[in-house]
mmCIF file of C-alpha atoms and ligand atoms in Angstrom:
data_model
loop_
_atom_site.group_PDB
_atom_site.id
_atom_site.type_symbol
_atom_site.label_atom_id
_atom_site.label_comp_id
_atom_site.label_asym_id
_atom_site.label_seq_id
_atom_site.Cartn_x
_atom_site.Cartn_y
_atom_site.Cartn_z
ATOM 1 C CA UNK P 25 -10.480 -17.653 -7.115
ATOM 2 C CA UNK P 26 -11.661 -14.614 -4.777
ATOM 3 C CA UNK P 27 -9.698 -11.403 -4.331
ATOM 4 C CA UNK P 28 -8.227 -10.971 -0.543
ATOM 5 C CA UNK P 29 -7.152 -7.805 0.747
ATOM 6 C CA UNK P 30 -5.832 -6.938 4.252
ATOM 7 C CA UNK P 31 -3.502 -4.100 5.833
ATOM 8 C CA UNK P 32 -1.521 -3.992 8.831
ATOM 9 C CA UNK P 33 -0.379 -0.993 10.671
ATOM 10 C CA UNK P 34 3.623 -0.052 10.484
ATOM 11 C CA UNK P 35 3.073 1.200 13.987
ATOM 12 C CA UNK P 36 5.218 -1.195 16.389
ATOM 13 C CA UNK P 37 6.584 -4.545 16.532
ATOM 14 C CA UNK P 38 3.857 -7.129 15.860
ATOM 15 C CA UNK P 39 2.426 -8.881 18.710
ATOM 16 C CA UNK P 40 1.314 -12.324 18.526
ATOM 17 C CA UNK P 41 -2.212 -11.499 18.096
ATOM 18 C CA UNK P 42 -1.445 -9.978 15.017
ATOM 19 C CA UNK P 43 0.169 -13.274 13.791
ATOM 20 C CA UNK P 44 -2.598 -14.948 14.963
ATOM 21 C CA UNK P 45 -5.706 -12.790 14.168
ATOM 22 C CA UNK P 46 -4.410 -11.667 10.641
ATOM 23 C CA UNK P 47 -1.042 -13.164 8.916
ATOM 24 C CA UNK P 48 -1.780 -16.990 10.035
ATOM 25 C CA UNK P 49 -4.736 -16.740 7.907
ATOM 26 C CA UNK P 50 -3.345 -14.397 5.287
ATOM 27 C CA UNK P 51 -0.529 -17.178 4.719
ATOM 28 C CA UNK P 52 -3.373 -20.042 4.497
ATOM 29 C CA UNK P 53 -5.515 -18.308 1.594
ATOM 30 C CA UNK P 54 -2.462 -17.032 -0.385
ATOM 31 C CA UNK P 55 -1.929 -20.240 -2.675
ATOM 32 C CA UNK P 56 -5.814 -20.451 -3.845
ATOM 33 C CA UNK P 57 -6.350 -16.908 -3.922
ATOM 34 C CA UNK P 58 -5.299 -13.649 -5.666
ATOM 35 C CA UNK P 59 -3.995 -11.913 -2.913
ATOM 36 C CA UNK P 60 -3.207 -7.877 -1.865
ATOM 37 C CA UNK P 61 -1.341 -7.413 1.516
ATOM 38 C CA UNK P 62 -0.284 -3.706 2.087
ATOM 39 C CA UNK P 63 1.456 -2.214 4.730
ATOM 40 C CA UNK P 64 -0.745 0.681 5.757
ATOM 41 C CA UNK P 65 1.735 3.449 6.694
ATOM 42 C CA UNK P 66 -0.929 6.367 6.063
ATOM 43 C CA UNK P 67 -3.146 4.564 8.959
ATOM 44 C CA UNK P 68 -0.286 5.139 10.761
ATOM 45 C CA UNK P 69 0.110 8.952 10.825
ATOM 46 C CA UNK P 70 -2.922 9.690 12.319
ATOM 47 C CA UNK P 71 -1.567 9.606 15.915
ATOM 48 C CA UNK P 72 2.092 11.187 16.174
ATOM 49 C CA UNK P 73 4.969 8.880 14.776
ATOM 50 C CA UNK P 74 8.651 8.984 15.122
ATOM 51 C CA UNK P 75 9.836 10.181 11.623
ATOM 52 C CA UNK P 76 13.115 7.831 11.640
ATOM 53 C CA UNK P 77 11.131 5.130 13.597
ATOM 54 C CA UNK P 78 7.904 5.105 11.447
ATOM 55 C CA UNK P 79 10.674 4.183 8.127
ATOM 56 C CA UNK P 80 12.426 1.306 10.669
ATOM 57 C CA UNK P 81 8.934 -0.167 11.075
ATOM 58 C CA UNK P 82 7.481 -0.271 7.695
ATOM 59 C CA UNK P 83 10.610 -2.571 6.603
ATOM 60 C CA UNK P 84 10.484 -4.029 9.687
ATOM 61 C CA UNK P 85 6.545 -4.968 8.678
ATOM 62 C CA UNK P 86 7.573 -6.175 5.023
ATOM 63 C CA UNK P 87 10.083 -8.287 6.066
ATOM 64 C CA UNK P 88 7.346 -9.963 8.927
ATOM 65 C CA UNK P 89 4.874 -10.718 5.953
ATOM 66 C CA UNK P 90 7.322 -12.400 4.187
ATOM 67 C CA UNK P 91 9.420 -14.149 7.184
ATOM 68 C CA UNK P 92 5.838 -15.343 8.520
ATOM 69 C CA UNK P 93 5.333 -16.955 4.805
ATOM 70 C CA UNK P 94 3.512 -14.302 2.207
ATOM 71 C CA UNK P 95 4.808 -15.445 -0.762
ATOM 72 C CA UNK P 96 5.652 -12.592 -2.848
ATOM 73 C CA UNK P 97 5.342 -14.406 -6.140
ATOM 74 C CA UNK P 98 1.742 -15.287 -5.575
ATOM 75 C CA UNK P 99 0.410 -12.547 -3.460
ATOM 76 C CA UNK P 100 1.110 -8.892 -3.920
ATOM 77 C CA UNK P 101 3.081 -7.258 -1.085
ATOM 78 C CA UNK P 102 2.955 -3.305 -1.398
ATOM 79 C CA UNK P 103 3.094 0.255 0.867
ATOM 80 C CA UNK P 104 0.155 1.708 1.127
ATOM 81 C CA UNK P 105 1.715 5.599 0.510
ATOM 82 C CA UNK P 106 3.140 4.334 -2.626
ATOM 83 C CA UNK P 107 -0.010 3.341 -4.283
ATOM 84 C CA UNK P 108 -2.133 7.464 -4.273
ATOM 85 C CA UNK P 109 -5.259 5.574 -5.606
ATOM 86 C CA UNK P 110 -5.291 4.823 -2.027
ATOM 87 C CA UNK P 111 -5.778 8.514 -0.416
ATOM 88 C CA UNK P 112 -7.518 9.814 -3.658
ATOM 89 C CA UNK P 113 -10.374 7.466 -3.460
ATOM 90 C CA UNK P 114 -10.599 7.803 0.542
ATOM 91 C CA UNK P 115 -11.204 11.717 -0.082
ATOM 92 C CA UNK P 116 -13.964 10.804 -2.238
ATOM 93 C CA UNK P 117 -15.393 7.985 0.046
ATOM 94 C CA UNK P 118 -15.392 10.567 3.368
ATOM 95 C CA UNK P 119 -17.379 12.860 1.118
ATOM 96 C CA UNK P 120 -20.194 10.062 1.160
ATOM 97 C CA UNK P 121 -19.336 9.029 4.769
ATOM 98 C CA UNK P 122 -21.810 10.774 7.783
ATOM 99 C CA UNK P 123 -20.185 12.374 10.550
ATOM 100 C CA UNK P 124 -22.730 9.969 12.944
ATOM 101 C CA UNK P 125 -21.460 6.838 11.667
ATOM 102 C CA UNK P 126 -18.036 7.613 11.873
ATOM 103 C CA UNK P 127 -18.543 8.756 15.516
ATOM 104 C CA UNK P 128 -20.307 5.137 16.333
ATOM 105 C CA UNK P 129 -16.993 3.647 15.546
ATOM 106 C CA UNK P 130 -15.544 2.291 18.660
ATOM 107 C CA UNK P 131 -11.895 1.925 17.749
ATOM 108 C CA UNK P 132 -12.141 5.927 17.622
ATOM 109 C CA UNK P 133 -13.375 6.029 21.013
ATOM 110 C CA UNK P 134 -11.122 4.014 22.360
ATOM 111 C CA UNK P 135 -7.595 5.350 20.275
ATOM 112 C CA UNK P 136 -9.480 9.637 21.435
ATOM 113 C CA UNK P 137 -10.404 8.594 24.909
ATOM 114 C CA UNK P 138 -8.856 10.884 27.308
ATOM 115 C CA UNK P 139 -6.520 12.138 24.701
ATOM 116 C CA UNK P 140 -6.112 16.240 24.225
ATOM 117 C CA UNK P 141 -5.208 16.404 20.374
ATOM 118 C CA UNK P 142 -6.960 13.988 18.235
ATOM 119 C CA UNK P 143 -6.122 14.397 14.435
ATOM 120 C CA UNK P 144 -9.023 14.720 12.046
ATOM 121 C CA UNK P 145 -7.620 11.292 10.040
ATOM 122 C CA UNK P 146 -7.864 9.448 13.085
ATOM 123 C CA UNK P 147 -11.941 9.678 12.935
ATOM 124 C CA UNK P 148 -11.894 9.824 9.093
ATOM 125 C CA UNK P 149 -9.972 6.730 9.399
ATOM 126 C CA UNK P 150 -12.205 4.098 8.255
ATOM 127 C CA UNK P 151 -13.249 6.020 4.752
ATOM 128 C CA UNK P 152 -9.554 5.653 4.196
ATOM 129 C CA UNK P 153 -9.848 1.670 4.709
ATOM 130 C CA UNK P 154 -13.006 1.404 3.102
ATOM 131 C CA UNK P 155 -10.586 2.718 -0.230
ATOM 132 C CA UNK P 156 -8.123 0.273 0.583
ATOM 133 C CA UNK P 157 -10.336 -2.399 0.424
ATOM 134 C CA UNK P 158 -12.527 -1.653 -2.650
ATOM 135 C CA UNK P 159 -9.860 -0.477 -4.910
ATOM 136 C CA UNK P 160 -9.124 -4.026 -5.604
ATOM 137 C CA UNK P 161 -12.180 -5.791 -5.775
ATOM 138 C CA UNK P 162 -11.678 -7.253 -2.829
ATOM 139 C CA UNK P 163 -14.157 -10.494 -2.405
ATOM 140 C CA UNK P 164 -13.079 -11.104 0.979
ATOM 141 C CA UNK P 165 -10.981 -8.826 4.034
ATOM 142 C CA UNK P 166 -9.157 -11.587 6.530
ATOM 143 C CA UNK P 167 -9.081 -9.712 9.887
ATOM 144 C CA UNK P 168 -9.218 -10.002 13.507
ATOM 145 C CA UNK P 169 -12.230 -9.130 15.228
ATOM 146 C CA UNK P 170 -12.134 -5.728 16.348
ATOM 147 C CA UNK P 171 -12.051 -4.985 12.859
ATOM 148 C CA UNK P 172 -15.635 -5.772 11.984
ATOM 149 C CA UNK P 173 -17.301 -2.331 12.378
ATOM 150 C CA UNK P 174 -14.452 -0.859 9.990
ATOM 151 C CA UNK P 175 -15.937 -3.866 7.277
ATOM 152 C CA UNK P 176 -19.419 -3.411 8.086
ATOM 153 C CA UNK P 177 -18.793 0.459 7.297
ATOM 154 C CA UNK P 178 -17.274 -0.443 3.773
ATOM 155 C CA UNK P 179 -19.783 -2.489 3.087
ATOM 156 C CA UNK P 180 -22.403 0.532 3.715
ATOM 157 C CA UNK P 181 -19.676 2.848 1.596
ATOM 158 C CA UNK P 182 -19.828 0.516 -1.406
ATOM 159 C CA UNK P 183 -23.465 -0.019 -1.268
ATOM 160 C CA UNK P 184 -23.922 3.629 -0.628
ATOM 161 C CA UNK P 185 -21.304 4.243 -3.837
ATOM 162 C CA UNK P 186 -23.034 1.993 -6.421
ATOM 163 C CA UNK P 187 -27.172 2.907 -5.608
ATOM 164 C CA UNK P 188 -26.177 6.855 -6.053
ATOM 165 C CA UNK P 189 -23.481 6.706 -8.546
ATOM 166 C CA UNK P 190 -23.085 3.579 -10.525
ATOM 167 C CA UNK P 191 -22.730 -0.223 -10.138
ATOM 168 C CA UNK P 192 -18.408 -0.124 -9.176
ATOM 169 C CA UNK P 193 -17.446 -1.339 -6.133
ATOM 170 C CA UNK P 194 -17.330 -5.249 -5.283
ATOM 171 C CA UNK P 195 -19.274 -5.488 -1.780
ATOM 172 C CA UNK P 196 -16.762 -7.455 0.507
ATOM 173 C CA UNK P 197 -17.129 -10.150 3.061
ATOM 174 C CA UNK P 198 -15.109 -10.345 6.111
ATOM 175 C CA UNK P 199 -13.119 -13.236 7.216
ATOM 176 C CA UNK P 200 -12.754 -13.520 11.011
ATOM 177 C CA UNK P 201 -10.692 -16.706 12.413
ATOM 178 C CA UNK P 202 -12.245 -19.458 14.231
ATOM 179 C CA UNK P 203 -9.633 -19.521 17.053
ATOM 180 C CA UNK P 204 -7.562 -16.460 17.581
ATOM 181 C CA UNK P 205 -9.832 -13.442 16.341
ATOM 182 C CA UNK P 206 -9.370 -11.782 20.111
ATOM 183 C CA UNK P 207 -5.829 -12.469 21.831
ATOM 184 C CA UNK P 208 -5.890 -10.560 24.794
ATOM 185 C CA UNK P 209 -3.578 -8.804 26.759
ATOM 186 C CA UNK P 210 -1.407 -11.021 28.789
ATOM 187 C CA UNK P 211 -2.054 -8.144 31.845
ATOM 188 C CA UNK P 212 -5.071 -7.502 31.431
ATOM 189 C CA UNK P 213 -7.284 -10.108 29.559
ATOM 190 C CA UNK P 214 -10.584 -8.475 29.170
ATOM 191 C CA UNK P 215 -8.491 -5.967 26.761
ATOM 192 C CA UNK P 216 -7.323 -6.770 23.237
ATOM 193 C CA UNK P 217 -3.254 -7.403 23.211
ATOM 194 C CA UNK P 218 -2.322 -4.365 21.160
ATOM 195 C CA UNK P 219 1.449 -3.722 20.177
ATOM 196 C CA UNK P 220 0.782 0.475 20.766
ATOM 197 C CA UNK P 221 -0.423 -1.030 24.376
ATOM 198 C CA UNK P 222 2.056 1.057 26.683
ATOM 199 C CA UNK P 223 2.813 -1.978 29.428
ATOM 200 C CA UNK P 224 4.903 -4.405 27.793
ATOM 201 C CA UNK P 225 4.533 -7.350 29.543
ATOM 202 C CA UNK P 226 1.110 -7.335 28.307
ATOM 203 C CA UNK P 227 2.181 -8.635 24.714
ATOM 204 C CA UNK P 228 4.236 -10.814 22.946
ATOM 205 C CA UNK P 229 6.169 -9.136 20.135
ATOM 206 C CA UNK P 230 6.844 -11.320 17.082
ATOM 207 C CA UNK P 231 10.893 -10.278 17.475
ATOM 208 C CA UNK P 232 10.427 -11.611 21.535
ATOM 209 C CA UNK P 233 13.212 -13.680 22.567
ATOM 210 C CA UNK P 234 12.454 -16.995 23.816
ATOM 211 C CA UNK P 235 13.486 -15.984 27.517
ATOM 212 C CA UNK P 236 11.372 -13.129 27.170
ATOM 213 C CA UNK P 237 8.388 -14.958 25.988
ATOM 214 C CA UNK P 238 9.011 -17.668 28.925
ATOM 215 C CA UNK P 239 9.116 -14.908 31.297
ATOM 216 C CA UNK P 240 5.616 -13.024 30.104
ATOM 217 C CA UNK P 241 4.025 -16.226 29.717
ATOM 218 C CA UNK P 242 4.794 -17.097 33.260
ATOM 219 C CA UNK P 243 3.919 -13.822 34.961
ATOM 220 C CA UNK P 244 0.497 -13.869 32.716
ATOM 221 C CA UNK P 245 -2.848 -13.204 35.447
ATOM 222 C CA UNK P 246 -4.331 -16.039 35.489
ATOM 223 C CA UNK P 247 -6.519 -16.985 38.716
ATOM 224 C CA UNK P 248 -6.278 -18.808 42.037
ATOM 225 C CA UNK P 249 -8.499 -22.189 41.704
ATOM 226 C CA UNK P 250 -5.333 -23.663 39.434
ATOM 227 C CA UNK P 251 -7.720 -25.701 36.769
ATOM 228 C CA UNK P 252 -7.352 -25.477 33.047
ATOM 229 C CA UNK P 253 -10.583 -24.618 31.629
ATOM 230 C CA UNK P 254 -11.875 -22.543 29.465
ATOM 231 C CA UNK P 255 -14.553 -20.451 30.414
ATOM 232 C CA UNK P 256 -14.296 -16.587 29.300
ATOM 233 C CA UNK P 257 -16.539 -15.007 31.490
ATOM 234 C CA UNK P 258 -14.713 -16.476 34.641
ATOM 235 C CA UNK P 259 -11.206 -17.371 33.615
ATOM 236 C CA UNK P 260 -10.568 -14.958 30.987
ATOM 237 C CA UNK P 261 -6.574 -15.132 31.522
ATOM 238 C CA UNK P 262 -6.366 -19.262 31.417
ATOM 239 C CA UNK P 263 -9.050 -19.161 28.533
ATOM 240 C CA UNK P 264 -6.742 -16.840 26.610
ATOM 241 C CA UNK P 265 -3.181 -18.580 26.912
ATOM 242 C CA UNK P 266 -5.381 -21.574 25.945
ATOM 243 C CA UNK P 267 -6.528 -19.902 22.594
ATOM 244 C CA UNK P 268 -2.898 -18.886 22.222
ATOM 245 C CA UNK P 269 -1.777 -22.284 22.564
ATOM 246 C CA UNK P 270 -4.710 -23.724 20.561
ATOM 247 C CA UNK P 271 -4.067 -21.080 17.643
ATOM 248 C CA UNK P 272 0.169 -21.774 17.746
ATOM 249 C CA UNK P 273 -0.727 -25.324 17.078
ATOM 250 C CA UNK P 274 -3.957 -26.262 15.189
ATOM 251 C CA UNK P 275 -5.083 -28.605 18.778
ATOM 252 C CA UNK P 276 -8.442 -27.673 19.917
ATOM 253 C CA UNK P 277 -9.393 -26.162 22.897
ATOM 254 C CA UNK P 278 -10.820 -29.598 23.867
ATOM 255 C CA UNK P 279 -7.601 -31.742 23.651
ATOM 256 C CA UNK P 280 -5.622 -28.786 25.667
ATOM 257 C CA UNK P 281 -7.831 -28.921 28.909
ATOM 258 C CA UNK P 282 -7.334 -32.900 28.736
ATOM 259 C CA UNK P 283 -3.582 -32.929 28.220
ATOM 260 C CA UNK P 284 -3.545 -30.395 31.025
ATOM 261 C CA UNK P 285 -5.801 -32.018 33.585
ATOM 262 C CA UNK P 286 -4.527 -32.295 36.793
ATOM 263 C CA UNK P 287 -1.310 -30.478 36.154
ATOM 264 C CA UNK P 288 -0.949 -26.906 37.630
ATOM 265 C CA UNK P 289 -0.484 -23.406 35.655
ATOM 266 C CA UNK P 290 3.546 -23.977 36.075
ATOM 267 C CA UNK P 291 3.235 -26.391 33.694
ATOM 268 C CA UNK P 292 0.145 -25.160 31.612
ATOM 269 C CA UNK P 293 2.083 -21.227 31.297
ATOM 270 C CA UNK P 294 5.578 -23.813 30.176
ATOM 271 C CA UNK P 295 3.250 -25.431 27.547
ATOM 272 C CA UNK P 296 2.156 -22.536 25.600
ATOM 273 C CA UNK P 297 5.639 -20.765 25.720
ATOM 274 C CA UNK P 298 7.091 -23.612 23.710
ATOM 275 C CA UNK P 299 4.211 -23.441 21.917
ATOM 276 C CA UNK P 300 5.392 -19.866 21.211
ATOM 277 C CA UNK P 301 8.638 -20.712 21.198
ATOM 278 C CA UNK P 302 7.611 -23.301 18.468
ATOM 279 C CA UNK P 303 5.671 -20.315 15.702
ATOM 280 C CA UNK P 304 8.656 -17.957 16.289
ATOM 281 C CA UNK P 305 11.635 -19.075 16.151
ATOM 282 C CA UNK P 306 11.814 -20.021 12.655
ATOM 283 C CA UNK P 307 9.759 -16.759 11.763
ATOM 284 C CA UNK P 308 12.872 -14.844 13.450
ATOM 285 C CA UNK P 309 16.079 -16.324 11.734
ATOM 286 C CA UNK P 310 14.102 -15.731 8.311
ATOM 287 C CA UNK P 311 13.630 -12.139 9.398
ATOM 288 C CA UNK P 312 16.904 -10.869 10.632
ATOM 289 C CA UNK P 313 18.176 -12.822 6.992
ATOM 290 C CA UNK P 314 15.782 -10.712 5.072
ATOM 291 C CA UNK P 315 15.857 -7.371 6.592
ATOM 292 C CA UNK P 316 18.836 -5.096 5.063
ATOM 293 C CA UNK P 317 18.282 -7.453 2.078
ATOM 294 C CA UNK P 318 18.027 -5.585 -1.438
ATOM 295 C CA UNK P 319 14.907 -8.172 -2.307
ATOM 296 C CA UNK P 320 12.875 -6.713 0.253
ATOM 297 C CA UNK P 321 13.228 -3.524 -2.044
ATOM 298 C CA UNK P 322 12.558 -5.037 -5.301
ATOM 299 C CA UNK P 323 9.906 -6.850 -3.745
ATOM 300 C CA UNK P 324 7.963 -4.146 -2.405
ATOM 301 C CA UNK P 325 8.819 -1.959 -5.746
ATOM 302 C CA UNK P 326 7.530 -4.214 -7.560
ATOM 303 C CA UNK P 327 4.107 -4.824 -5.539
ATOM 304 C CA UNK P 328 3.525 -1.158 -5.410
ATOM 305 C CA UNK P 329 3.528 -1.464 -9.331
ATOM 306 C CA UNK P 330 1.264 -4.264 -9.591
ATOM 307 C CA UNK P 331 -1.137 -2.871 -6.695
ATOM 308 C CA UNK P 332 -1.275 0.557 -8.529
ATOM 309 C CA UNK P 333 -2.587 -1.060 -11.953
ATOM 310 C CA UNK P 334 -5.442 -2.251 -10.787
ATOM 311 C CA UNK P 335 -5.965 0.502 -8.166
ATOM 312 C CA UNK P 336 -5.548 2.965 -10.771
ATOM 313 C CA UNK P 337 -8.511 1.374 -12.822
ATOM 314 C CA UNK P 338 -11.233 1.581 -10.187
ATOM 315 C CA UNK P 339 -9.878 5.003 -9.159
ATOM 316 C CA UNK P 340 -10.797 6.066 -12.600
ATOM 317 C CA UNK P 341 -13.731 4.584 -13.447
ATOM 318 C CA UNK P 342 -15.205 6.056 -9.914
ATOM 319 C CA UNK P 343 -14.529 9.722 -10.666
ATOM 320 C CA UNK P 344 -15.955 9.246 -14.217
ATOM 321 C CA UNK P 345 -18.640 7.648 -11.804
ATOM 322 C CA UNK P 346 -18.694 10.762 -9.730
ATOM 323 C CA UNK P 347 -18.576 13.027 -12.204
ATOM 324 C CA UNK P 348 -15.046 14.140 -11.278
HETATM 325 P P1 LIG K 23 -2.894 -3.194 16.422
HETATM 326 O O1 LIG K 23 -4.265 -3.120 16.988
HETATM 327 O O2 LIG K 23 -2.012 -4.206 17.108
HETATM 328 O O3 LIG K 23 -2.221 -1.845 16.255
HETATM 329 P P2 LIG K 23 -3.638 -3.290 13.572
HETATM 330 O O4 LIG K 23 -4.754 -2.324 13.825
HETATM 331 O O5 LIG K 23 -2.539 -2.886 12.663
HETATM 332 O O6 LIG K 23 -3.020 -3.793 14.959
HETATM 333 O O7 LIG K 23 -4.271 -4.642 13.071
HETATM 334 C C1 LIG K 23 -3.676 -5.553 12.185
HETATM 335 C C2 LIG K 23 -4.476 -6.833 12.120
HETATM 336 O O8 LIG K 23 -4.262 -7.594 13.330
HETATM 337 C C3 LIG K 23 -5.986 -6.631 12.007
HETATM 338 O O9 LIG K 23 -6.517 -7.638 11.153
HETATM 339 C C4 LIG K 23 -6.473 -6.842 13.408
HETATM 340 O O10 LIG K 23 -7.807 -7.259 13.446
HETATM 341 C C5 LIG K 23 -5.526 -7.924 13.908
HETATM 342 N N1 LIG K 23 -5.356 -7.882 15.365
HETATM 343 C C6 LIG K 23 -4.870 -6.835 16.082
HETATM 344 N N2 LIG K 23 -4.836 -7.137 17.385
HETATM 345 C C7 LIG K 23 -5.328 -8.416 17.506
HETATM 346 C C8 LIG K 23 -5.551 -9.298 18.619
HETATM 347 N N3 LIG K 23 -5.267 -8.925 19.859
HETATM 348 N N4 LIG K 23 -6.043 -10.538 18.363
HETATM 349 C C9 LIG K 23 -6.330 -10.918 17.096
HETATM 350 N N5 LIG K 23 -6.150 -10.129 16.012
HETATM 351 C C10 LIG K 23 -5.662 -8.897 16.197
HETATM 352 NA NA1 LIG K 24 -2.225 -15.966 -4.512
#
């Protein structure tokens, strides 16, 4: 059994590259693994947030993990700000992180690019995950792809940690998905669907309504020659709704060009809606059930508890480490 640890962002309705780049998988190694998902609400701040709006969406994210399937008996389901290991160890982990390496980080680029006030936490960001991940002796983080810098950095931080202090820190491995590490944006599909992506048509939110996911399927870019293929470099919008299709229901890429061929992109775009349609649905009626529920509350009390024992642990054994 391997210790899994991932963290999603309270910062917006999760799109369904979320579902399919993180929770899918987080669901699938829950039963044979010992498992820490955590809602990370201190990621969050680092741009502006909505005060009322940040609280709406970090229930709003609890009740997704479990609606989507985390099982809160076997996995531990917790809020980041409620666990202080969490901050306390990323103060200590920026004081060993280089200013260069944190400026080669291209999610910072991208989230600072053209913006006037960038917050300090927003570049510092990744020392901060780097203590989510190794306070738990995390074997393995399950993540999408543009998250593989952030790993590689931890894995420098714990290295880094253990050769000049002493042997503490488990070095992870990242877990990337086969199918589904990259959904694009519907829009625009040479860029990553995002849910703090301002255009909405260029995502599909988890909460979408069926005749809102028909309608941004269908008005997708695609191209003009009308074949299903996939081919990335040349047909990045077909090759995408394929991947969404393929990822919604466990058919490879393979069988979905030959049940399409010789049909048109009416019929391909109607195909992986219901596909959609198909993940959703169910995911939805479990949500609205659980949301204003008093479980969610226990449930999330109680995985901040469990979360902080073992947090708490490594927190203390790395200041003795540190001499702190
Ligand atoms: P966002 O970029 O939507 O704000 P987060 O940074 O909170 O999302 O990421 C949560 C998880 O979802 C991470 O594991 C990330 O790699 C994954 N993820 C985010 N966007 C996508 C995408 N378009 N395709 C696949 N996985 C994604
Ligand atoms: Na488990």
């Amino acid at each position: 059994m391997k210790t899994i640890f991932s963290g999603i962002q309270p910062s917006g309705t999760l799109t369904i590259g979320n579902y399919l780049g993180a929770i899918q998988q987080f669901v699938q190694l829950q039963e044979e693994h010992d498992c820490y998902f955590c809602i990370v609400d201190e990621h969050a701040i680092t741009v502006p947030q909505d005060r009322l709006k940040l609280r709406q969406n970090i229930r709003s994210l609890a009740a997704i993990y479990l609606a989507s399937g985390i099982n809160p008996d076997s996995s531990t389901l917790f809020i980041q700000s409620e666990v202080s290991a969490h901050t306390q160890l990323g103060w200590m982990l920026q004081s060993i992180s280089y200013m260069g390496e944190l400026e080669r980080m291209t999610q910072f680029k991208d989230k600072s690019e053209g913006k006037e006030a960038v917050s300090s936490a927003l570049f510092t960001y990744p020392s901060l995950m780097a203590s989510d991940i190794l306070l738990y002796n995390t074997d393995i983080v399950p993540v999408g792809e543009d998250q593989k810098q952030h790993l590689e950095l931890t894995r420098n931080l714990a290295q880094r940690f253990n050769n000049r202090f002493n042997d503490i820190f488990t070095v992870p491995e990242v877990k990337i998905p086969k199918v589904g590490a990259r959904i694009m944006s519907l829009q625009e599909p040479t860029k990553k669907m995002s849910k703090s992506d301002t255009n909405e048509k260029g995502f599909i939110s988890m909460l979408d309504e069926p005749k809102k996911i028909e309608k941004k399927i269908k008005s997708a870019v695609t191209d003009s020659d009308g074949i299903v293929k996939f081919d990335k470099e040349n047909k990045p919008g077909v090759s995408n709704l394929l991947t969404i299709e393929s990822s919604c229901t466990g058919k490879s890429i393979e069988a979905l060009e030959a049940k399409y061929e010789g049909k048109g992109y009416g019929d391909f775009k109607q195909g992986v809606a219901n596909a959609v349609i198909d993940v959703l649905q169910p995911i939805q009626e479990k949500y609205y059930a659980l949301l204003d529920s008093e479980e969610l509350d226990t449930i999330l009390d109680h995985g901040a508890e469990k979360a902080a024992l073992t947090a708490n642990k490594n927190l203390a054994k790395a200041k003795k480490a540190m001499g702190l």
